[in-house]
Amino acid sequence: MNMRSPLSRARGLGSAKSGTDHWWMQRLTALALIPLVIWFVVSMIIVTGADHAAAVEFISSPINSVLLILLIVATFIHGQLGLTVVIEDYIHTRWLEVGLIIAVKGAAIFLGVASVYAVIAIALN
């Protein structure tokens, strides 16, 4: 029989300090995505049916390219945070959990950098 209280059993199991940063970052990226997605949807409705030159001109506009880069960065950060939570909650094999988290972070970084590079390349031409 274990005479320890639930609190004493929980002590020493680790800190939840990094969890609050993770939680706040996910909420902040979600809040940032609200106006950015609204802007993006409205912009795509306006540009619908335009030719390639008009799309390049749209992305070349400084305000549009900055907003598009912000949308890309916030989307990849938010997605990476969300997928990390899902992996941590539902994958119970430690090596698989670590491998998937590394893969998700790597994919988010690679795809985010490639997307931002594409916007900058189009905007500067």
PDB file of N, CA and C in Angstrom, residues 57-112:
ATOM      1  N   GLU A  57       1.594  40.759 -59.852  1.00  0.00           N
ATOM      2  CA  GLU A  57       1.465  42.157 -59.420  1.00  0.00           C
ATOM      3  C   GLU A  57       0.864  42.240 -58.018  1.00  0.00           C
ATOM      4  N   PHE A  58      -0.109  41.385 -57.739  1.00  0.00           N
ATOM      5  CA  PHE A  58      -0.725  41.352 -56.408  1.00  0.00           C
ATOM      6  C   PHE A  58       0.311  40.999 -55.347  1.00  0.00           C
ATOM      7  N   ILE A  59       1.100  39.957 -55.588  1.00  0.00           N
ATOM      8  CA  ILE A  59       2.108  39.533 -54.617  1.00  0.00           C
ATOM      9  C   ILE A  59       3.246  40.548 -54.530  1.00  0.00           C
ATOM     10  N   SER A  60       3.529  41.251 -55.620  1.00  0.00           N
ATOM     11  CA  SER A  60       4.614  42.228 -55.635  1.00  0.00           C
ATOM     12  C   SER A  60       4.309  43.476 -54.823  1.00  0.00           C
ATOM     13  N   SER A  61       3.050  43.720 -54.541  1.00  0.00           N
ATOM     14  CA  SER A  61       2.686  44.864 -53.702  1.00  0.00           C
ATOM     15  C   SER A  61       3.290  44.667 -52.314  1.00  0.00           C
ATOM     16  N   PRO A  62       3.986  45.677 -51.792  1.00  0.00           N
ATOM     17  CA  PRO A  62       4.658  45.501 -50.488  1.00  0.00           C
ATOM     18  C   PRO A  62       3.716  45.081 -49.356  1.00  0.00           C
ATOM     19  N   ILE A  63       2.559  45.688 -49.264  1.00  0.00           N
ATOM     20  CA  ILE A  63       1.640  45.336 -48.174  1.00  0.00           C
ATOM     21  C   ILE A  63       1.140  43.903 -48.329  1.00  0.00           C
ATOM     22  N   ASN A  64       0.840  43.506 -49.558  1.00  0.00           N
ATOM     23  CA  ASN A  64       0.360  42.140 -49.782  1.00  0.00           C
ATOM     24  C   ASN A  64       1.448  41.103 -49.523  1.00  0.00           C
ATOM     25  N   SER A  65       2.675  41.395 -49.930  1.00  0.00           N
ATOM     26  CA  SER A  65       3.752  40.425 -49.694  1.00  0.00           C
ATOM     27  C   SER A  65       4.053  40.297 -48.202  1.00  0.00           C
ATOM     28  N   VAL A  66       4.023  41.406 -47.462  1.00  0.00           N
ATOM     29  CA  VAL A  66       4.254  41.332 -46.011  1.00  0.00           C
ATOM     30  C   VAL A  66       3.132  40.555 -45.333  1.00  0.00           C
ATOM     31  N   LEU A  67       1.886  40.841 -45.698  1.00  0.00           N
ATOM     32  CA  LEU A  67       0.760  40.116 -45.099  1.00  0.00           C
ATOM     33  C   LEU A  67       0.802  38.633 -45.459  1.00  0.00           C
ATOM     34  N   LEU A  68       1.199  38.323 -46.678  1.00  0.00           N
ATOM     35  CA  LEU A  68       1.297  36.925 -47.093  1.00  0.00           C
ATOM     36  C   LEU A  68       2.401  36.196 -46.320  1.00  0.00           C
ATOM     37  N   ILE A  69       3.523  36.855 -46.104  1.00  0.00           N
ATOM     38  CA  ILE A  69       4.601  36.247 -45.311  1.00  0.00           C
ATOM     39  C   ILE A  69       4.146  36.040 -43.872  1.00  0.00           C
ATOM     40  N   LEU A  70       3.454  37.023 -43.293  1.00  0.00           N
ATOM     41  CA  LEU A  70       2.926  36.862 -41.933  1.00  0.00           C
ATOM     42  C   LEU A  70       1.944  35.697 -41.860  1.00  0.00           C
ATOM     43  N   LEU A  71       1.093  35.567 -42.876  1.00  0.00           N
ATOM     44  CA  LEU A  71       0.143  34.454 -42.925  1.00  0.00           C
ATOM     45  C   LEU A  71       0.879  33.116 -42.977  1.00  0.00           C
ATOM     46  N   ILE A  72       1.894  33.034 -43.802  1.00  0.00           N
ATOM     47  CA  ILE A  72       2.663  31.793 -43.930  1.00  0.00           C
ATOM     48  C   ILE A  72       3.334  31.433 -42.609  1.00  0.00           C
ATOM     49  N   VAL A  73       4.011  32.390 -42.000  1.00  0.00           N
ATOM     50  CA  VAL A  73       4.734  32.127 -40.747  1.00  0.00           C
ATOM     51  C   VAL A  73       3.764  31.715 -39.644  1.00  0.00           C
ATOM     52  N   ALA A  74       2.676  32.469 -39.477  1.00  0.00           N
ATOM     53  CA  ALA A  74       1.703  32.146 -38.423  1.00  0.00           C
ATOM     54  C   ALA A  74       1.058  30.787 -38.669  1.00  0.00           C
ATOM     55  N   THR A  75       0.770  30.469 -39.917  1.00  0.00           N
ATOM     56  CA  THR A  75       0.141  29.186 -40.241  1.00  0.00           C
ATOM     57  C   THR A  75       1.061  28.015 -39.909  1.00  0.00           C
ATOM     58  N   PHE A  76       2.316  28.104 -40.308  1.00  0.00           N
ATOM     59  CA  PHE A  76       3.232  26.994 -40.042  1.00  0.00           C
ATOM     60  C   PHE A  76       3.549  26.850 -38.560  1.00  0.00           C
ATOM     61  N   ILE A  77       3.688  27.965 -37.844  1.00  0.00           N
ATOM     62  CA  ILE A  77       3.926  27.870 -36.398  1.00  0.00           C
ATOM     63  C   ILE A  77       2.716  27.258 -35.710  1.00  0.00           C
ATOM     64  N   HIS A  78       1.524  27.741 -36.050  1.00  0.00           N
ATOM     65  CA  HIS A  78       0.297  27.237 -35.431  1.00  0.00           C
ATOM     66  C   HIS A  78       0.092  25.749 -35.743  1.00  0.00           C
ATOM     67  N   GLY A  79       0.317  25.371 -36.983  1.00  0.00           N
ATOM     68  CA  GLY A  79       0.169  23.967 -37.366  1.00  0.00           C
ATOM     69  C   GLY A  79       1.167  23.066 -36.666  1.00  0.00           C
ATOM     70  N   GLN A  80       2.407  23.524 -36.570  1.00  0.00           N
ATOM     71  CA  GLN A  80       3.436  22.735 -35.888  1.00  0.00           C
ATOM     72  C   GLN A  80       3.103  22.562 -34.415  1.00  0.00           C
ATOM     73  N   LEU A  81       2.644  23.627 -33.773  1.00  0.00           N
ATOM     74  CA  LEU A  81       2.273  23.528 -32.356  1.00  0.00           C
ATOM     75  C   LEU A  81       1.108  22.559 -32.160  1.00  0.00           C
ATOM     76  N   GLY A  82       0.101  22.661 -33.014  1.00  0.00           N
ATOM     77  CA  GLY A  82      -1.058  21.777 -32.895  1.00  0.00           C
ATOM     78  C   GLY A  82      -0.714  20.320 -33.133  1.00  0.00           C
ATOM     79  N   LEU A  83       0.073  20.056 -34.167  1.00  0.00           N
ATOM     80  CA  LEU A  83       0.465  18.672 -34.440  1.00  0.00           C
ATOM     81  C   LEU A  83       1.347  18.107 -33.336  1.00  0.00           C
ATOM     82  N   THR A  84       2.187  18.945 -32.748  1.00  0.00           N
ATOM     83  CA  THR A  84       3.019  18.490 -31.633  1.00  0.00           C
ATOM     84  C   THR A  84       2.159  18.056 -30.456  1.00  0.00           C
ATOM     85  N   VAL A  85       1.111  18.819 -30.160  1.00  0.00           N
ATOM     86  CA  VAL A  85       0.206  18.456 -29.061  1.00  0.00           C
ATOM     87  C   VAL A  85      -0.484  17.128 -29.353  1.00  0.00           C
ATOM     88  N   VAL A  86      -0.950  16.951 -30.578  1.00  0.00           N
ATOM     89  CA  VAL A  86      -1.616  15.700 -30.946  1.00  0.00           C
ATOM     90  C   VAL A  86      -0.650  14.526 -30.810  1.00  0.00           C
ATOM     91  N   ILE A  87       0.573  14.695 -31.287  1.00  0.00           N
ATOM     92  CA  ILE A  87       1.565  13.622 -31.189  1.00  0.00           C
ATOM     93  C   ILE A  87       1.870  13.302 -29.731  1.00  0.00           C
ATOM     94  N   GLU A  88       2.072  14.335 -28.910  1.00  0.00           N
ATOM     95  CA  GLU A  88       2.384  14.103 -27.498  1.00  0.00           C
ATOM     96  C   GLU A  88       1.239  13.416 -26.763  1.00  0.00           C
ATOM     97  N   ASP A  89       0.008  13.731 -27.157  1.00  0.00           N
ATOM     98  CA  ASP A  89      -1.151  13.156 -26.469  1.00  0.00           C
ATOM     99  C   ASP A  89      -1.472  11.733 -26.905  1.00  0.00           C
ATOM    100  N   TYR A  90      -1.241  11.401 -28.174  1.00  0.00           N
ATOM    101  CA  TYR A  90      -1.746  10.133 -28.691  1.00  0.00           C
ATOM    102  C   TYR A  90      -0.689   9.124 -29.114  1.00  0.00           C
ATOM    103  N   ILE A  91       0.569   9.520 -29.202  1.00  0.00           N
ATOM    104  CA  ILE A  91       1.631   8.573 -29.542  1.00  0.00           C
ATOM    105  C   ILE A  91       2.353   8.219 -28.250  1.00  0.00           C
ATOM    106  N   HIS A  92       2.305   6.954 -27.873  1.00  0.00           N
ATOM    107  CA  HIS A  92       2.841   6.544 -26.581  1.00  0.00           C
ATOM    108  C   HIS A  92       4.167   5.795 -26.673  1.00  0.00           C
ATOM    109  N   THR A  93       4.624   5.523 -27.873  1.00  0.00           N
ATOM    110  CA  THR A  93       5.938   4.920 -28.065  1.00  0.00           C
ATOM    111  C   THR A  93       6.949   6.058 -28.143  1.00  0.00           C
ATOM    112  N   ARG A  94       7.868   6.101 -27.198  1.00  0.00           N
ATOM    113  CA  ARG A  94       8.748   7.267 -27.039  1.00  0.00           C
ATOM    114  C   ARG A  94       9.562   7.571 -28.292  1.00  0.00           C
ATOM    115  N   TRP A  95      10.195   6.557 -28.904  1.00  0.00           N
ATOM    116  CA  TRP A  95      11.032   6.816 -30.070  1.00  0.00           C
ATOM    117  C   TRP A  95      10.202   7.323 -31.246  1.00  0.00           C
ATOM    118  N   LEU A  96       8.984   6.813 -31.382  1.00  0.00           N
ATOM    119  CA  LEU A  96       8.110   7.261 -32.462  1.00  0.00           C
ATOM    120  C   LEU A  96       7.634   8.687 -32.214  1.00  0.00           C
ATOM    121  N   GLU A  97       7.311   8.979 -30.960  1.00  0.00           N
ATOM    122  CA  GLU A  97       6.878  10.334 -30.595  1.00  0.00           C
ATOM    123  C   GLU A  97       7.971  11.359 -30.908  1.00  0.00           C
ATOM    124  N   VAL A  98       9.184  11.069 -30.481  1.00  0.00           N
ATOM    125  CA  VAL A  98      10.304  11.985 -30.724  1.00  0.00           C
ATOM    126  C   VAL A  98      10.566  12.121 -32.222  1.00  0.00           C
ATOM    127  N   GLY A  99      10.546  11.011 -32.938  1.00  0.00           N
ATOM    128  CA  GLY A  99      10.770  11.052 -34.380  1.00  0.00           C
ATOM    129  C   GLY A  99       9.721  11.860 -35.119  1.00  0.00           C
ATOM    130  N   LEU A 100       8.466  11.689 -34.737  1.00  0.00           N
ATOM    131  CA  LEU A 100       7.394  12.443 -35.384  1.00  0.00           C
ATOM    132  C   LEU A 100       7.470  13.930 -35.060  1.00  0.00           C
ATOM    133  N   ILE A 101       7.805  14.255 -33.823  1.00  0.00           N
ATOM    134  CA  ILE A 101       7.933  15.671 -33.455  1.00  0.00           C
ATOM    135  C   ILE A 101       9.071  16.324 -34.240  1.00  0.00           C
ATOM    136  N   ILE A 102      10.186  15.625 -34.373  1.00  0.00           N
ATOM    137  CA  ILE A 102      11.304  16.153 -35.166  1.00  0.00           C
ATOM    138  C   ILE A 102      10.889  16.308 -36.626  1.00  0.00           C
ATOM    139  N   ALA A 103      10.162  15.324 -37.162  1.00  0.00           N
ATOM    140  CA  ALA A 103       9.710  15.396 -38.554  1.00  0.00           C
ATOM    141  C   ALA A 103       8.749  16.561 -38.769  1.00  0.00           C
ATOM    142  N   VAL A 104       7.830  16.760 -37.836  1.00  0.00           N
ATOM    143  CA  VAL A 104       6.864  17.860 -37.958  1.00  0.00           C
ATOM    144  C   VAL A 104       7.581  19.204 -37.893  1.00  0.00           C
ATOM    145  N   LYS A 105       8.498  19.353 -36.944  1.00  0.00           N
ATOM    146  CA  LYS A 105       9.246  20.615 -36.834  1.00  0.00           C
ATOM    147  C   LYS A 105      10.096  20.851 -38.075  1.00  0.00           C
ATOM    148  N   GLY A 106      10.760  19.810 -38.547  1.00  0.00           N
ATOM    149  CA  GLY A 106      11.579  19.944 -39.745  1.00  0.00           C
ATOM    150  C   GLY A 106      10.760  20.303 -40.970  1.00  0.00           C
ATOM    151  N   ALA A 107       9.613  19.645 -41.129  1.00  0.00           N
ATOM    152  CA  ALA A 107       8.746  19.941 -42.269  1.00  0.00           C
ATOM    153  C   ALA A 107       8.204  21.361 -42.187  1.00  0.00           C
ATOM    154  N   ALA A 108       7.820  21.796 -40.994  1.00  0.00           N
ATOM    155  CA  ALA A 108       7.298  23.153 -40.828  1.00  0.00           C
ATOM    156  C   ALA A 108       8.366  24.188 -41.165  1.00  0.00           C
ATOM    157  N   ILE A 109       9.582  23.946 -40.706  1.00  0.00           N
ATOM    158  CA  ILE A 109      10.667  24.889 -41.001  1.00  0.00           C
ATOM    159  C   ILE A 109      10.981  24.895 -42.492  1.00  0.00           C
ATOM    160  N   PHE A 110      11.139  23.710 -43.080  1.00  0.00           N
ATOM    161  CA  PHE A 110      11.485  23.630 -44.503  1.00  0.00           C
ATOM    162  C   PHE A 110      10.402  24.253 -45.380  1.00  0.00           C
ATOM    163  N   LEU A 111       9.152  23.861 -45.156  1.00  0.00           N
ATOM    164  CA  LEU A 111       8.065  24.379 -45.986  1.00  0.00           C
ATOM    165  C   LEU A 111       7.821  25.864 -45.740  1.00  0.00           C
ATOM    166  N   GLY A 112       7.981  26.300 -44.490  1.00  0.00           N
ATOM    167  CA  GLY A 112       7.819  27.721 -44.183  1.00  0.00           C
ATOM    168  C   GLY A 112       8.874  28.571 -44.863  1.00  0.00           C
TER     169      GLY A 112
END
